[in-house]
Structures are given as structure tokens and as C-alpha cells.
């Protein structure tokens, strides 16, 4: 189900890059609109959140941490059960 996003208990490289790029672009757009306006503030905060998720997932990959390891194990177990039923 999440194989296109998660590999070896972490986000795939293209997902990490996507989060970083979208986050940085959103922060820049929020600053260009103006942080004083509501829309600019929303873009800035959402962009900061996206960039943080991308950055933290890149650090987790560098340190070989696996934040999604349990999810991956559960998905494997479900696949094995599904294959066993067929």
C-alpha cells in the first residue's frame, strides 16, 4: 500500500526531496505574499512543516533510523496472510 513512499523503514529519496523542495518553495511564497497576511502566514507555516519533515526524514536516513519499521513489518505480515489465503 505504501511501497511507493516507504523503503526499508524510511521515506524514499524522492519523497524526502519532494518534501524539502515543496517546503522551501512554500516558505518563499509565504514571504513574498507577506507574513502579515493570513494567506502568507499559512503558506509560510505549511512550508516550514513540509521542510521540517523532509529534513528530519533525511537525517533519519543518514543515521539509519527506521521510523516506519513497524508499519513495514505489519504490511509484510498482511501480505503473507493474503498470499496464504489464496
Coordinates of C-alpha atoms in Angstrom, one line a residue:
X1 CA 0.0 0.0 0.0
X2 CA 2.8 2.5 0.9
X3 CA 5.5 0.8 -1.0
X4 CA 5.8 3.7 -3.4
X5 CA 6.6 6.0 -0.3
X6 CA 8.5 3.9 2.1
X7 CA 11.6 1.7 1.6
X8 CA 13.5 0.0 4.4
X9 CA 11.5 1.7 7.2
X10 CA 12.1 5.3 5.9
X11 CA 10.8 7.6 3.2
X12 CA 12.3 7.0 -0.3
X13 CA 14.7 9.6 -1.5
X14 CA 12.3 11.2 -4.0
X15 CA 9.7 11.7 -1.2
X16 CA 12.4 13.4 1.1
X17 CA 13.4 15.7 -1.8
X18 CA 9.8 16.5 -2.6
X19 CA 9.0 17.5 1.0
X20 CA 12.1 19.7 1.1
X21 CA 11.5 21.4 -2.2
X22 CA 7.8 22.0 -1.7
X23 CA 8.5 23.2 1.8
X24 CA 11.2 25.7 0.7
X25 CA 9.1 27.0 -2.2
X26 CA 6.1 27.4 0.1
X27 CA 8.1 29.3 2.7
X28 CA 9.5 31.6 -0.1
X29 CA 5.9 32.1 -1.4
X30 CA 4.7 32.9 2.0
X31 CA 7.4 35.5 2.5
X32 CA 6.7 37.0 -0.9
X33 CA 2.9 37.3 -0.2
X34 CA 3.7 38.8 3.2
X35 CA 3.7 37.1 6.6
X36 CA 1.4 39.8 7.9
X37 CA -1.4 38.5 5.7
X38 CA -3.3 35.3 6.6
X39 CA -2.6 33.5 3.4
X40 CA 1.1 34.3 3.5
X41 CA 1.3 33.1 7.1
X42 CA -0.4 29.8 6.1
X43 CA 2.0 29.3 3.2
X44 CA 4.9 30.0 5.5
X45 CA 3.8 27.7 8.3
X46 CA 2.8 24.8 6.0
X47 CA 6.1 25.2 4.1
X48 CA 8.1 25.2 7.3
X49 CA 6.3 22.0 8.3
X50 CA 7.0 20.3 5.0
X51 CA 10.6 21.3 5.0
X52 CA 11.0 20.1 8.6
X53 CA 9.5 16.7 7.7
X54 CA 11.8 16.4 4.7
X55 CA 14.9 17.4 6.7
X56 CA 14.1 15.1 9.7
X57 CA 13.5 12.2 7.4
X58 CA 16.8 12.9 5.6
X59 CA 18.6 12.9 8.9
X60 CA 16.9 9.7 10.0
X61 CA 18.0 8.1 6.7
X62 CA 21.6 9.3 7.3
X63 CA 21.6 7.9 10.9
X64 CA 20.0 4.6 9.6
X65 CA 16.9 5.1 11.9
X66 CA 13.8 3.4 10.7
X67 CA 10.7 5.3 12.0
X68 CA 8.3 3.3 9.8
X69 CA 9.8 -0.1 10.5
X70 CA 6.7 -1.3 12.4
X71 CA 4.4 -0.3 9.7
X72 CA 6.5 -2.1 7.1
X73 CA 6.5 -5.3 9.3
X74 CA 2.7 -5.1 9.6
X75 CA 2.3 -4.7 5.8
X76 CA 4.6 -7.7 5.2
X77 CA 2.5 -9.8 7.6
X78 CA -0.7 -8.8 5.9
X79 CA 0.7 -9.7 2.5
X80 CA 1.8 -13.1 3.8
X81 CA -1.6 -13.7 5.3
X82 CA -3.3 -12.6 2.0
X83 CA -1.0 -14.9 0.0
X84 CA -1.7 -17.8 2.4
X85 CA -5.5 -17.4 1.8
X86 CA -5.2 -17.5 -2.0

